[in-house]
mmCIF file of C-alpha atoms and ligand atoms in Angstrom:
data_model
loop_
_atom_site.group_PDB
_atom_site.id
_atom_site.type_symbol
_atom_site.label_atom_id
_atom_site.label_comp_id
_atom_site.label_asym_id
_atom_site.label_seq_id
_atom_site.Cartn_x
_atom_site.Cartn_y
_atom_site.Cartn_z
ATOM 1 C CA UNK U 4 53.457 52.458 -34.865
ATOM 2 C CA UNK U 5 56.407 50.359 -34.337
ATOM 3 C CA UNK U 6 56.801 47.152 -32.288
ATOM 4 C CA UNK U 7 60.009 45.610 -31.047
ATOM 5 C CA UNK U 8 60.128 41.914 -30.284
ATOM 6 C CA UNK U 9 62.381 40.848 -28.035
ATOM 7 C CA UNK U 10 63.417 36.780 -28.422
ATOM 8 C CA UNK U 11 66.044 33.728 -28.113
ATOM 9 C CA UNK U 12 64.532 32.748 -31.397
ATOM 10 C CA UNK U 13 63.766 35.971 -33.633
ATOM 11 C CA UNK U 14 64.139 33.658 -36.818
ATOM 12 C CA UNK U 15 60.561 31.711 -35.836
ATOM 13 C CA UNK U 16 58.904 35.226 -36.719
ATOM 14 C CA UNK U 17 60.778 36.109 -39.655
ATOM 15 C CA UNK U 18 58.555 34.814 -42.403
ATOM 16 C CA UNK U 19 55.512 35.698 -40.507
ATOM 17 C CA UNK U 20 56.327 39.407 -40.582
ATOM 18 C CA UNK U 21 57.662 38.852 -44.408
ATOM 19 C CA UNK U 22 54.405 38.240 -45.980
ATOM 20 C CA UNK U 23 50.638 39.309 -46.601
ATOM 21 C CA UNK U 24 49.221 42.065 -44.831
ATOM 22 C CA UNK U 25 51.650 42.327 -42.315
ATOM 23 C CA UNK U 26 54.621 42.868 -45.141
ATOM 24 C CA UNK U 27 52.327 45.699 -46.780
ATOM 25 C CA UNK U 28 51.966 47.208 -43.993
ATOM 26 C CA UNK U 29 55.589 47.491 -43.205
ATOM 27 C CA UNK U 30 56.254 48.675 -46.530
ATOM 28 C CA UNK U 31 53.574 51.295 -46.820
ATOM 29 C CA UNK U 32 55.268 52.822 -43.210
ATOM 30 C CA UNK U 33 52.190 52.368 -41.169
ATOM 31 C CA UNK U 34 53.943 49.876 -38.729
ATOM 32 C CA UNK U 35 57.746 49.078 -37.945
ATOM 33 C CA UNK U 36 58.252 45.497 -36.608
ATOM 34 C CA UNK U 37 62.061 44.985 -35.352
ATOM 35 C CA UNK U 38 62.867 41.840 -34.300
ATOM 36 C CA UNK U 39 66.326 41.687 -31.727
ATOM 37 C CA UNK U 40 67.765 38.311 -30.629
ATOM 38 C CA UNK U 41 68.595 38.427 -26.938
ATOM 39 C CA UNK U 42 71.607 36.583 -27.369
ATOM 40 C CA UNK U 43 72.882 39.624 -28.715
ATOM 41 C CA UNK U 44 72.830 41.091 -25.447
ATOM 42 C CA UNK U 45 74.578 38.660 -23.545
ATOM 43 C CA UNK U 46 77.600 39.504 -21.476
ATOM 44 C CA UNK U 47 78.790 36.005 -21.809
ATOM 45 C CA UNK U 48 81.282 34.661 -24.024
ATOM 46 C CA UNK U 49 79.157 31.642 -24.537
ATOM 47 C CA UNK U 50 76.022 34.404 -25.677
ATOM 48 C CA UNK U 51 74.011 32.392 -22.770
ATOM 49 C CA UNK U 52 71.519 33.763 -22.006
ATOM 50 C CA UNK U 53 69.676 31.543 -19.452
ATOM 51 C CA UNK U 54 70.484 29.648 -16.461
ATOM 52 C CA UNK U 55 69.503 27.286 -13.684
ATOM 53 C CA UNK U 56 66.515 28.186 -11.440
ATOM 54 C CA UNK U 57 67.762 28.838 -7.688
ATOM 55 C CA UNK U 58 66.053 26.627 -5.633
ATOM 56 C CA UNK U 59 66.491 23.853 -8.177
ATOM 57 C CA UNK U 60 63.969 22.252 -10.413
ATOM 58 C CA UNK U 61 61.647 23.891 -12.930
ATOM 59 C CA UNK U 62 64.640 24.163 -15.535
ATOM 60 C CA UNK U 63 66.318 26.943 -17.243
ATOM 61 C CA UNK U 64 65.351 30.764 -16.585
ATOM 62 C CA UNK U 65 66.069 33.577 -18.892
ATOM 63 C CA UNK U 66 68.188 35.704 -16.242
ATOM 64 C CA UNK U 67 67.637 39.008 -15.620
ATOM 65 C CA UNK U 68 70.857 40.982 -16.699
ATOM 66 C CA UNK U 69 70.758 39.882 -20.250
ATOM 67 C CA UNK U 70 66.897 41.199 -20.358
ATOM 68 C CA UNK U 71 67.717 44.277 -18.666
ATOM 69 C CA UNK U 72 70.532 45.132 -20.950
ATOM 70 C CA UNK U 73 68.524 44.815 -24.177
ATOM 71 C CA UNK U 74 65.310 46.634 -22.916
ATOM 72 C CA UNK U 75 67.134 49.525 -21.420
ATOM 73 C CA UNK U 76 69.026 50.053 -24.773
ATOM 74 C CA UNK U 77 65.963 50.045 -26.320
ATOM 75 C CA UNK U 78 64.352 52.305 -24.390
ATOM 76 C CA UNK U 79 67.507 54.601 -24.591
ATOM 77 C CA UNK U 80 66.569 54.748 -28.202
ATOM 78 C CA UNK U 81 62.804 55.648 -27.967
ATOM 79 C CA UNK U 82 60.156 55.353 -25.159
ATOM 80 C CA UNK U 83 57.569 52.362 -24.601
ATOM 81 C CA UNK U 84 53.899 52.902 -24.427
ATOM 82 C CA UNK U 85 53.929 49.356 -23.052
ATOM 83 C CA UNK U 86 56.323 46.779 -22.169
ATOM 84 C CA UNK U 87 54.659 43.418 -22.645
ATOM 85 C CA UNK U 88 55.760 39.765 -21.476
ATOM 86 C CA UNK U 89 53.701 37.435 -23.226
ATOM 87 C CA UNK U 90 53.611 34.384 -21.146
ATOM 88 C CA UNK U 91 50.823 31.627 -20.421
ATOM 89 C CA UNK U 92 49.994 33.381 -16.922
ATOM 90 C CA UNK U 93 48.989 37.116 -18.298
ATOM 91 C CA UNK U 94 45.912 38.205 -19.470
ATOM 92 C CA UNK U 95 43.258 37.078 -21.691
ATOM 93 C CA UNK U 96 44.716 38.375 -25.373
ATOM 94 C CA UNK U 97 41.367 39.476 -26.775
ATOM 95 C CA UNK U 98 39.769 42.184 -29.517
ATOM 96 C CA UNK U 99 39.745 44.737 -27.053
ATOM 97 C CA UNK U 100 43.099 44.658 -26.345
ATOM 98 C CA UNK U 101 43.963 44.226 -29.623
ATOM 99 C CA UNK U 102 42.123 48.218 -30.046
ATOM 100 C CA UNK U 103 43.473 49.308 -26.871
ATOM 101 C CA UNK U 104 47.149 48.375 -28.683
ATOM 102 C CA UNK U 105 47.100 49.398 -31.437
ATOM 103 C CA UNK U 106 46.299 52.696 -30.413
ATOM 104 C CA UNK U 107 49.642 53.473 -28.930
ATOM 105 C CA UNK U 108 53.196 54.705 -30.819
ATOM 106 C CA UNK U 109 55.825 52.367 -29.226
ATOM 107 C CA UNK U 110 55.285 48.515 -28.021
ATOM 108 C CA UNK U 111 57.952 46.313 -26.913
ATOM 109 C CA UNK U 112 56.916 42.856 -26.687
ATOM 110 C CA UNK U 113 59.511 40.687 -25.058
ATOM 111 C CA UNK U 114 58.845 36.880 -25.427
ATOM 112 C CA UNK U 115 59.582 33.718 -22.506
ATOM 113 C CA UNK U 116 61.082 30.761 -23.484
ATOM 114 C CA UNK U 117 62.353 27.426 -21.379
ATOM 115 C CA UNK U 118 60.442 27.472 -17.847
ATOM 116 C CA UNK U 119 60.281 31.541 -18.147
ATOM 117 C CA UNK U 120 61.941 34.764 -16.906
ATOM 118 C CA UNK U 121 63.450 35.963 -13.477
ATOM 119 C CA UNK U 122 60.442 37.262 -12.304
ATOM 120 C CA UNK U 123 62.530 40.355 -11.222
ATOM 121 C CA UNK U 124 62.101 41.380 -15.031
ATOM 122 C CA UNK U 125 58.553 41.256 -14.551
ATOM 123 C CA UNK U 126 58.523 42.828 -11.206
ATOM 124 C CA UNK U 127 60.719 45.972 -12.574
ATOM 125 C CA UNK U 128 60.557 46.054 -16.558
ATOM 126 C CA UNK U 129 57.222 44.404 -17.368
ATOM 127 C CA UNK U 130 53.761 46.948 -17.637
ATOM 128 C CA UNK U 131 51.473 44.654 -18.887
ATOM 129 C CA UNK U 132 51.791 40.452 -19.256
ATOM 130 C CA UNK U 133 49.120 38.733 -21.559
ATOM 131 C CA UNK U 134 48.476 35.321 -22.832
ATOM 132 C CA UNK U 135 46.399 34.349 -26.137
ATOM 133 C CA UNK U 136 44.552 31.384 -24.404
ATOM 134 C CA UNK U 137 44.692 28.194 -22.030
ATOM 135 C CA UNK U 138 47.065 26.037 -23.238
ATOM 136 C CA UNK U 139 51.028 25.990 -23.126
ATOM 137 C CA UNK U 140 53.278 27.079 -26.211
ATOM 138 C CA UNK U 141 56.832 26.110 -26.459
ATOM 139 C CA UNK U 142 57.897 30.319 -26.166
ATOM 140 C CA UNK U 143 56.054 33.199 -26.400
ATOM 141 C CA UNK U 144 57.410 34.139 -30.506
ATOM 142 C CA UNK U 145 53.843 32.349 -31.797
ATOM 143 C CA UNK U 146 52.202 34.636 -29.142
ATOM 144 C CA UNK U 147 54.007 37.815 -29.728
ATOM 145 C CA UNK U 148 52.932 37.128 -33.610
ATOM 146 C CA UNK U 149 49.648 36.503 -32.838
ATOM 147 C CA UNK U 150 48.920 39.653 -30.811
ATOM 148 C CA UNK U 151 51.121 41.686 -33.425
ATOM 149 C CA UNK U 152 49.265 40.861 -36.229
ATOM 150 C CA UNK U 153 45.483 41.762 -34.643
ATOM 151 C CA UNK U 154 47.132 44.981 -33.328
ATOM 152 C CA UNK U 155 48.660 45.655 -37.046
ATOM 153 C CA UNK U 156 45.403 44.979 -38.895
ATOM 154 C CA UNK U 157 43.702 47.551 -37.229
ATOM 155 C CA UNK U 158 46.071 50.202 -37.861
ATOM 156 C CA UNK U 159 44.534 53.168 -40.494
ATOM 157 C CA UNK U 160 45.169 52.253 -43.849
ATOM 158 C CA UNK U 161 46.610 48.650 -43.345
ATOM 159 C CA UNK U 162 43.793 46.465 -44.787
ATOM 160 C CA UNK U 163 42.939 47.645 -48.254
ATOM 161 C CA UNK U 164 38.810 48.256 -47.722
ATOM 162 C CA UNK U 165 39.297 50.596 -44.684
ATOM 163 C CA UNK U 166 35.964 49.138 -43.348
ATOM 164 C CA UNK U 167 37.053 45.843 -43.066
ATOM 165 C CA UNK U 168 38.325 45.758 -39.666
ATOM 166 C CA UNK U 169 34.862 47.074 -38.433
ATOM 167 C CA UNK U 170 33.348 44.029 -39.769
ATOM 168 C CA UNK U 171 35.616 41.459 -38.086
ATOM 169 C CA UNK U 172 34.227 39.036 -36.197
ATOM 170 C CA UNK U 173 34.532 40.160 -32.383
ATOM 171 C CA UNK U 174 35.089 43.881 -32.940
ATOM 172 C CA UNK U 175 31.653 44.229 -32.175
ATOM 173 C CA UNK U 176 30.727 41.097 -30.216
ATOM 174 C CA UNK U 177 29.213 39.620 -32.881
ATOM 175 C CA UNK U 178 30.525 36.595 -35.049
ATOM 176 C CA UNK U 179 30.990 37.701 -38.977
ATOM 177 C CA UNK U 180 28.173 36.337 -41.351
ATOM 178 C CA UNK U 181 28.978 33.810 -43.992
ATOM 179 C CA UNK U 182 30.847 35.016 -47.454
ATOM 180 C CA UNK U 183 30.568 33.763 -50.788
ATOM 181 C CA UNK U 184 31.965 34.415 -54.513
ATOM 182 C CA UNK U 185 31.387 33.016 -57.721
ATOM 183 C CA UNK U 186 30.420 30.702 -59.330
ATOM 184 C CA UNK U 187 26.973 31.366 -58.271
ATOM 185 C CA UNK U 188 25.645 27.650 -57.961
ATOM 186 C CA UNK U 189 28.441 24.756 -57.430
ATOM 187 C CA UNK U 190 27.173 21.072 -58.303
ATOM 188 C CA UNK U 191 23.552 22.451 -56.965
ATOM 189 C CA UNK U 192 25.281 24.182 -54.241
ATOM 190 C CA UNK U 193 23.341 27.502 -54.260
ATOM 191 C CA UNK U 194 24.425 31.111 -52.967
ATOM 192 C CA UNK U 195 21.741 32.708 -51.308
ATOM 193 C CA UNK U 196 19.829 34.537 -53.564
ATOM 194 C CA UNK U 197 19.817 37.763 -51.655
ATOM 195 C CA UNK U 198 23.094 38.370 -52.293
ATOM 196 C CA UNK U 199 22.288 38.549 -56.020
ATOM 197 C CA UNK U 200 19.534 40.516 -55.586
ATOM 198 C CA UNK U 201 21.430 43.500 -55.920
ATOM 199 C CA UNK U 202 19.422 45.363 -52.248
ATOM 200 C CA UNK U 203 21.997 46.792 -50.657
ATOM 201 C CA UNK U 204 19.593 47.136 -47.185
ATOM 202 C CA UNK U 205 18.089 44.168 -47.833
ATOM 203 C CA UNK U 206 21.743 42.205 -47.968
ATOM 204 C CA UNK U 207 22.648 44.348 -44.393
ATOM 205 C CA UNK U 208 19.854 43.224 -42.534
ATOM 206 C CA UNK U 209 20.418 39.654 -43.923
ATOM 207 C CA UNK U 210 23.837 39.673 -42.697
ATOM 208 C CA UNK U 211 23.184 41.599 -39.595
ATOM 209 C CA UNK U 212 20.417 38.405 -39.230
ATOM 210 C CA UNK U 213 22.903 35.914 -40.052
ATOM 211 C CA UNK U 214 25.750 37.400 -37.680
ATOM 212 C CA UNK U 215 23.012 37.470 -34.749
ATOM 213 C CA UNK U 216 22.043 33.757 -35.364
ATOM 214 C CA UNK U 217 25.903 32.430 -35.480
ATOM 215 C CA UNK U 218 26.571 34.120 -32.442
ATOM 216 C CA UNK U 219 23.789 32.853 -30.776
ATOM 217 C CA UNK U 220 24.554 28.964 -32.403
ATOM 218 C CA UNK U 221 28.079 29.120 -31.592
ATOM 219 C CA UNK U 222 29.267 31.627 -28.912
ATOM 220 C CA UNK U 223 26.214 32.850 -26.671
ATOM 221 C CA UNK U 224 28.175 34.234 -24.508
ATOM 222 C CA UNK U 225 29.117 36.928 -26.314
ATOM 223 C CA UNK U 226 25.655 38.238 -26.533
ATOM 224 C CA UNK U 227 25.678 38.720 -23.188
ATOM 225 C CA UNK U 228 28.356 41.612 -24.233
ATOM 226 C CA UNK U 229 26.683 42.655 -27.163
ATOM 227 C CA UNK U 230 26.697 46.576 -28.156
HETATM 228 CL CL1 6GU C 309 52.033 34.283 -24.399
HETATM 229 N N1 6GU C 309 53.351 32.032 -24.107
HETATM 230 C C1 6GU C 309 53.425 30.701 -23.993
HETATM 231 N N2 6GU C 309 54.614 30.132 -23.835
HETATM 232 N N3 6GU C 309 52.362 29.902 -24.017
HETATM 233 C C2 6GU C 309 51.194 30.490 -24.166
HETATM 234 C C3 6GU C 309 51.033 31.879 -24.307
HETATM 235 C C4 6GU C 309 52.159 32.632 -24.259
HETATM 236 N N4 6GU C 309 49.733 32.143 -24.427
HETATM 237 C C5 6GU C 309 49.111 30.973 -24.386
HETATM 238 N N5 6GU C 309 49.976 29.967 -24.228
#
């Protein structure tokens, strides 16, 4: 897979794409993440890149030929499985998604900042808009990061323990049970003794148990979507 980020601030993802997981799985060529500063693309001599809303009011808008000069040399490069704008106003960023995405070859996710985009860019270049919850972030980089690294964990051969994924939280409605390691008993603190027991099925169920009861305590309405 690869993902292109589009952004007026490239450098606030840098590090996050430089390190853990998501650096592994760079370097083991499962996923290609290419960060392109928009400025580039600007046919200015000042490299501006936004300007002043018509109409007045609402600040500055990231204009439209800037955009369209940087996605359409991308695309002259290689073709998109999905353009995505992540802005406050798109939809719900959730698990699903996060399969549904990472499931395709070629993403390109192109991130707002200031009061947004000329919504011609969404009208014309945009196939899918999504937010990652309801509140308001400064630009869309934390966003773009956020959805980038759920898509990238999912991809074959990215975690270490290929069943790992599978047992996240969410990917099958159901919160994840508690974990523990050693030492076995801290200051009277006590692991739960199944978990030494050494029974494999008896461990599942208890964590299968455990899963159902956290989901119920804490997010009951994801029962209602259980399978
Ligand atoms: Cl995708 N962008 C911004 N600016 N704020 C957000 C968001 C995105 N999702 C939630 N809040």
């Amino acid at each position: 897979m690869r993902i292109d980020i589009i952004s007026v601030v490239p450098k606030l993802m840098e590090s996050f794409f430089a390190h853990s997981i998501l650096k592994r799985g760079q370097e083991a060529g499962h996923v290609q993440v290419v960060l392109h500063d928009l400025r580039d693309y600007s046919i200015q001599k000042q490299k501006q890149v936004d300007d002043y809303a018509f109409g007045g009011g609402a600040g500055m808008v990231l204009g439209i030929e800037t955009i369209a000069r940087c996605i359409r040399q991308l695309q002259s490069e290689r073709s998109y499985d999905e353009i995505i704008y992540m802005t406050p106003d798109g939809e719900r960023f959730d698990q699903k998604i996060a399969n549904q995405l990472s499931l395709k070859g070629n993403l390109l996710m192109l991130c707002g900042h200031y009061k947004g985009i000329d919504e011609r860019v969404r009208e014309h270049f945009i196939t899918r808009e999504i937010s990652i919850g309801d509140y308001v972030l400064s630009g869309g980089e934390l966003a773009a990061a956020v959805c980038a690294d759920a898509i990238i964990r999912l991809l074959p051969g990215v975690l270490n323990d290929e069943t790992s994924a599978l047992t996240d939280s969410f990917q099958d409605n159901l919160l994840a049970p508690p974990v523990y390691t050693r030492p076995a008993e801290f200051e009277g603190m006590r692991v739960p003794d199944i978990l030494l027991s050494g029974h494999e099925a008896n461990i599942i169920e208890w964590r299968f148990e455990q899963s159902i009861a956290r989901t119920k305590a804490r997010r009951p309405d994801l029962l209602d979507n259980y399978q």
